[in-house]
Amino acid sequence: MTSDQVITVRGERELTARAAHLFTGVTSEFICAATNMDTWSHPETRKAIVARMRPRLSEGEVIVRKLYTPAALANEEQRDHLLTVAGMGAQVRICATGLPHETIIIDRRVMILAGAATTGDREFTVTTSPALISGVLSLFEATWEAATELTAYLHRDPPEVDAEGRRILQALGDGLTDEVAARRLGLSLRTYRRRVAELMRLLGSESRFQAGVHAGELGLIP
């Protein structure tokens, strides 16, 4: 790609075919920011990228920084993957703020932006525009500085949650509907939903399921 060029490709296979060399061509820094790890719906795509990056990372030739929201810790497989990546030498942090669709910046000279998820193949934009890369990089750096290192996040002290809040979190962990949970806890549906929203914010969760998972991780529920 020439300077300032912007191209759009459709689907992961086309991205891999046209941009795979960018991953093997990393010389100094690889940056990734995303809400979770669902950008790559095809498992083989993620495996191919990791395989291309692993030798350079293990040899300490490349700085790798990965930024995710708590949604990336929603299940054990994803947590184990991030811990493995961190064990290989990558810097992994978790931020409380929302992130757009996945962004990858390579050597601060090439950027890949994933488009919105669709029922078909999603679009990816690849650019070498210094102005576009600089703008996104500034947002990344600000969020990175406010984020928490992965292991520290996983072992952080649990927030203060009262007895009623813990019962609500247990209901979320059990997958109860709002109506059933509110009735079981003796709360109005409106009050129950208000408390759920408060607890989700407290735990940095983007869904009720994640709130239940995070509550379990923190020992707030059995």
Short mmCIF file of C-alpha atoms in Angstrom, two decimals:
data_model
loop_
_atom_site.label_atom_id
_atom_site.label_comp_id
_atom_site.label_asym_id
_atom_site.label_seq_id
_atom_site.Cartn_x
_atom_site.Cartn_y
_atom_site.Cartn_z
CA MET A 1 0.00 0.00 0.00
CA THR A 2 1.16 3.53 -0.74
CA SER A 3 0.99 6.44 1.71
CA ASP A 4 -2.55 7.61 2.55
CA GLN A 5 -4.12 4.67 0.71
CA VAL A 6 -7.43 3.31 2.00
CA ILE A 7 -8.87 0.01 0.80
CA THR A 8 -11.92 -1.95 1.90
CA VAL A 9 -12.16 -5.73 1.80
CA ARG A 10 -15.15 -7.94 2.52
CA GLY A 11 -14.78 -10.93 4.78
CA GLU A 12 -11.98 -12.44 6.79
CA ARG A 13 -10.74 -14.67 4.01
CA GLU A 14 -10.22 -11.73 1.67
CA LEU A 15 -8.53 -9.79 4.48
CA THR A 16 -6.20 -12.70 5.20
CA ALA A 17 -5.43 -13.13 1.50
CA ARG A 18 -4.69 -9.44 0.91
CA ALA A 19 -3.20 -8.38 4.24
CA ALA A 20 -1.63 -11.48 5.82
CA HIS A 21 1.83 -10.22 4.92
CA LEU A 22 1.25 -7.22 7.20
CA PHE A 23 1.23 -9.48 10.27
CA THR A 24 4.47 -11.24 9.35
CA GLY A 25 5.98 -7.90 8.41
CA VAL A 26 5.65 -6.35 11.87
CA THR A 27 9.01 -4.89 12.90
CA SER A 28 8.42 -3.05 16.19
CA GLU A 29 4.84 -2.79 17.49
CA PHE A 30 1.48 -4.53 17.15
CA ILE A 31 -1.57 -2.87 18.75
CA CYS A 32 -5.05 -4.37 19.03
CA ALA A 33 -8.16 -2.90 20.68
CA ALA A 34 -11.58 -4.55 20.76
CA THR A 35 -14.64 -5.13 22.91
CA ASN A 36 -14.07 -8.90 22.81
CA MET A 37 -12.47 -11.57 20.65
CA ASP A 38 -15.46 -12.20 18.40
CA THR A 39 -14.17 -10.13 15.49
CA TRP A 40 -12.70 -13.25 13.94
CA SER A 41 -15.72 -15.54 13.57
CA HIS A 42 -13.66 -18.11 11.70
CA PRO A 43 -11.34 -19.89 14.18
CA GLU A 44 -8.78 -20.53 11.46
CA THR A 45 -8.35 -16.79 10.93
CA ARG A 46 -7.35 -16.15 14.54
CA LYS A 47 -5.06 -19.20 14.55
CA ALA A 48 -3.36 -18.01 11.37
CA ILE A 49 -2.73 -14.56 12.83
CA VAL A 50 -1.40 -15.94 16.13
CA ALA A 51 0.86 -18.38 14.27
CA ARG A 52 2.34 -15.55 12.23
CA MET A 53 2.90 -13.36 15.28
CA ARG A 54 4.20 -15.96 17.80
CA PRO A 55 7.83 -16.27 16.58
CA ARG A 56 8.44 -12.51 16.62
CA LEU A 57 6.73 -12.11 19.98
CA SER A 58 8.55 -14.97 21.68
CA GLU A 59 11.89 -13.60 20.48
CA GLY A 60 11.12 -10.20 21.96
CA GLU A 61 11.37 -8.49 18.58
CA VAL A 62 7.91 -6.93 18.70
CA ILE A 63 5.97 -5.06 21.38
CA VAL A 64 2.40 -6.36 21.45
CA ARG A 65 -0.33 -4.44 23.26
CA LYS A 66 -3.88 -5.77 23.46
CA LEU A 67 -6.78 -3.82 24.95
CA TYR A 68 -10.18 -5.36 25.69
CA THR A 69 -13.28 -4.70 27.75
CA PRO A 70 -14.48 -7.14 30.46
CA ALA A 71 -16.59 -8.78 27.74
CA ALA A 72 -13.42 -10.58 26.62
CA LEU A 73 -13.38 -12.41 29.96
CA ALA A 74 -16.91 -13.73 29.62
CA ASN A 75 -15.85 -17.36 29.36
CA GLU A 76 -12.97 -19.54 30.49
CA GLU A 77 -11.64 -20.22 27.00
CA GLN A 78 -11.19 -16.52 26.27
CA ARG A 79 -9.61 -15.83 29.65
CA ASP A 80 -7.16 -18.69 29.13
CA HIS A 81 -6.32 -17.38 25.66
CA LEU A 82 -5.51 -13.91 27.00
CA LEU A 83 -3.44 -15.33 29.85
CA THR A 84 -1.52 -17.45 27.33
CA VAL A 85 -0.88 -14.43 25.12
CA ALA A 86 0.29 -12.44 28.15
CA GLY A 87 2.54 -15.33 29.15
CA MET A 88 4.17 -15.14 25.71
CA GLY A 89 5.17 -11.54 26.41
CA ALA A 90 2.23 -9.47 25.18
CA GLN A 91 0.91 -6.59 27.28
CA VAL A 92 -2.81 -7.12 27.92
CA ARG A 93 -5.08 -4.62 29.65
CA ILE A 94 -8.80 -4.45 30.44
CA CYS A 95 -10.68 -1.16 30.24
CA ALA A 96 -14.07 -0.25 31.68
CA THR A 97 -15.07 1.99 28.80
CA GLY A 98 -16.71 0.75 25.62
CA LEU A 99 -14.58 0.19 22.52
CA PRO A 100 -15.52 0.25 18.85
CA HIS A 101 -15.10 -2.74 16.60
CA GLU A 102 -11.64 -4.19 16.49
CA THR A 103 -8.75 -1.93 15.56
CA ILE A 104 -5.29 -3.18 14.68
CA ILE A 105 -2.31 -0.85 14.22
CA ILE A 106 0.96 -2.24 12.87
CA ASP A 107 4.20 -0.31 13.40
CA ARG A 108 2.12 2.88 13.51
CA ARG A 109 2.07 2.84 9.72
CA VAL A 110 -0.81 0.51 8.84
CA MET A 111 -4.24 0.29 10.47
CA ILE A 112 -7.03 -2.25 10.07
CA LEU A 113 -10.53 -1.34 11.22
CA ALA A 114 -13.24 -4.00 11.47
CA GLY A 115 -16.70 -2.92 10.37
CA ALA A 116 -19.95 -3.66 12.15
CA ALA A 117 -20.92 -7.30 12.48
CA THR A 118 -23.47 -8.42 9.91
CA THR A 119 -25.26 -11.61 8.95
CA GLY A 120 -22.80 -12.01 6.10
CA ASP A 121 -19.12 -11.14 5.73
CA ARG A 122 -18.18 -7.96 7.54
CA GLU A 123 -16.04 -5.29 5.93
CA PHE A 124 -12.51 -4.38 6.95
CA THR A 125 -10.83 -1.09 6.13
CA VAL A 126 -7.06 -1.03 5.71
CA THR A 127 -5.27 2.32 5.61
CA THR A 128 -1.79 3.84 5.68
CA SER A 129 -3.04 7.40 6.15
CA PRO A 130 -0.84 9.02 8.86
CA ALA A 131 -3.65 11.39 9.86
CA LEU A 132 -6.18 8.58 10.37
CA ILE A 133 -3.69 6.38 12.22
CA SER A 134 -2.56 9.24 14.47
CA GLY A 135 -6.13 10.09 15.46
CA VAL A 136 -7.06 6.52 16.38
CA LEU A 137 -3.72 5.98 18.12
CA SER A 138 -4.32 9.00 20.37
CA LEU A 139 -7.65 7.54 21.49
CA PHE A 140 -6.02 4.17 22.08
CA GLU A 141 -3.21 5.65 24.22
CA ALA A 142 -5.65 7.55 26.43
CA THR A 143 -7.76 4.44 27.02
CA TRP A 144 -4.67 2.27 27.51
CA GLU A 145 -3.34 4.51 30.28
CA ALA A 146 -6.64 4.27 32.17
CA ALA A 147 -6.94 0.49 31.72
CA THR A 148 -5.88 -2.25 34.17
CA GLU A 149 -3.27 -4.92 33.51
CA LEU A 150 -4.91 -8.31 32.92
CA THR A 151 -3.71 -10.24 35.97
CA ALA A 152 -4.32 -7.24 38.25
CA TYR A 153 -7.85 -6.97 36.85
CA LEU A 154 -8.53 -10.66 37.45
CA HIS A 155 -7.27 -10.41 41.04
CA ARG A 156 -8.69 -7.01 41.92
CA ASP A 157 -10.60 -6.55 45.16
CA PRO A 158 -14.33 -7.16 44.69
CA PRO A 159 -16.61 -4.12 44.86
CA GLU A 160 -18.91 -3.62 47.82
CA VAL A 161 -22.27 -5.26 47.11
CA ASP A 162 -25.06 -5.51 49.68
CA ALA A 163 -27.00 -8.69 50.44
CA GLU A 164 -29.84 -7.81 48.09
CA GLY A 165 -27.33 -7.05 45.32
CA ARG A 166 -25.72 -10.45 45.78
CA ARG A 167 -29.10 -12.15 45.51
CA ILE A 168 -29.74 -10.24 42.30
CA LEU A 169 -26.34 -11.28 40.94
CA GLN A 170 -27.15 -14.88 41.82
CA ALA A 171 -30.39 -14.58 39.85
CA LEU A 172 -28.41 -13.27 36.88
CA GLY A 173 -25.95 -16.12 37.22
CA ASP A 174 -28.84 -18.58 37.28
CA GLY A 175 -30.24 -17.08 34.09
CA LEU A 176 -33.63 -16.19 35.57
CA THR A 177 -35.94 -13.88 33.66
CA ASP A 178 -36.55 -10.42 35.13
CA GLU A 179 -40.11 -11.30 36.04
CA VAL A 180 -39.20 -14.54 37.84
CA ALA A 181 -36.22 -12.99 39.63
CA ALA A 182 -38.16 -9.92 40.79
CA ARG A 183 -40.97 -12.08 42.11
CA ARG A 184 -38.57 -14.43 43.90
CA LEU A 185 -36.74 -11.49 45.54
CA GLY A 186 -39.93 -9.64 46.46
CA LEU A 187 -39.06 -6.61 44.32
CA SER A 188 -41.07 -4.68 41.79
CA LEU A 189 -39.97 -5.29 38.22
CA ARG A 190 -38.94 -1.64 37.91
CA THR A 191 -36.80 -1.77 41.06
CA TYR A 192 -35.20 -5.05 40.01
CA ARG A 193 -34.23 -3.69 36.60
CA ARG A 194 -32.84 -0.51 38.16
CA ARG A 195 -30.68 -2.55 40.54
CA VAL A 196 -29.48 -4.79 37.69
CA ALA A 197 -28.38 -1.71 35.72
CA GLU A 198 -26.52 -0.38 38.79
CA LEU A 199 -24.76 -3.71 39.35
CA MET A 200 -23.76 -3.99 35.69
CA ARG A 201 -22.11 -0.56 35.87
CA LEU A 202 -20.40 -1.48 39.14
CA LEU A 203 -18.94 -4.66 37.64
CA GLY A 204 -18.07 -3.10 34.27
CA SER A 205 -20.31 -5.58 32.48
CA GLU A 206 -22.01 -5.02 29.15
CA SER A 207 -24.69 -7.68 29.58
CA ARG A 208 -26.54 -9.44 32.37
CA PHE A 209 -24.79 -12.69 31.55
CA GLN A 210 -21.39 -11.03 31.89
CA ALA A 211 -22.45 -9.48 35.21
CA GLY A 212 -23.22 -12.96 36.52
CA VAL A 213 -19.89 -14.29 35.24
CA HIS A 214 -17.92 -11.38 36.74
CA ALA A 215 -19.75 -11.77 40.06
CA GLY A 216 -18.66 -15.42 40.17
CA GLU A 217 -15.06 -14.51 39.31
CA LEU A 218 -14.99 -11.99 42.16
CA GLY A 219 -16.50 -14.40 44.67
CA LEU A 220 -19.66 -12.35 45.07
CA ILE A 221 -21.80 -15.42 44.39
CA PRO A 222 -21.05 -19.15 44.80
#
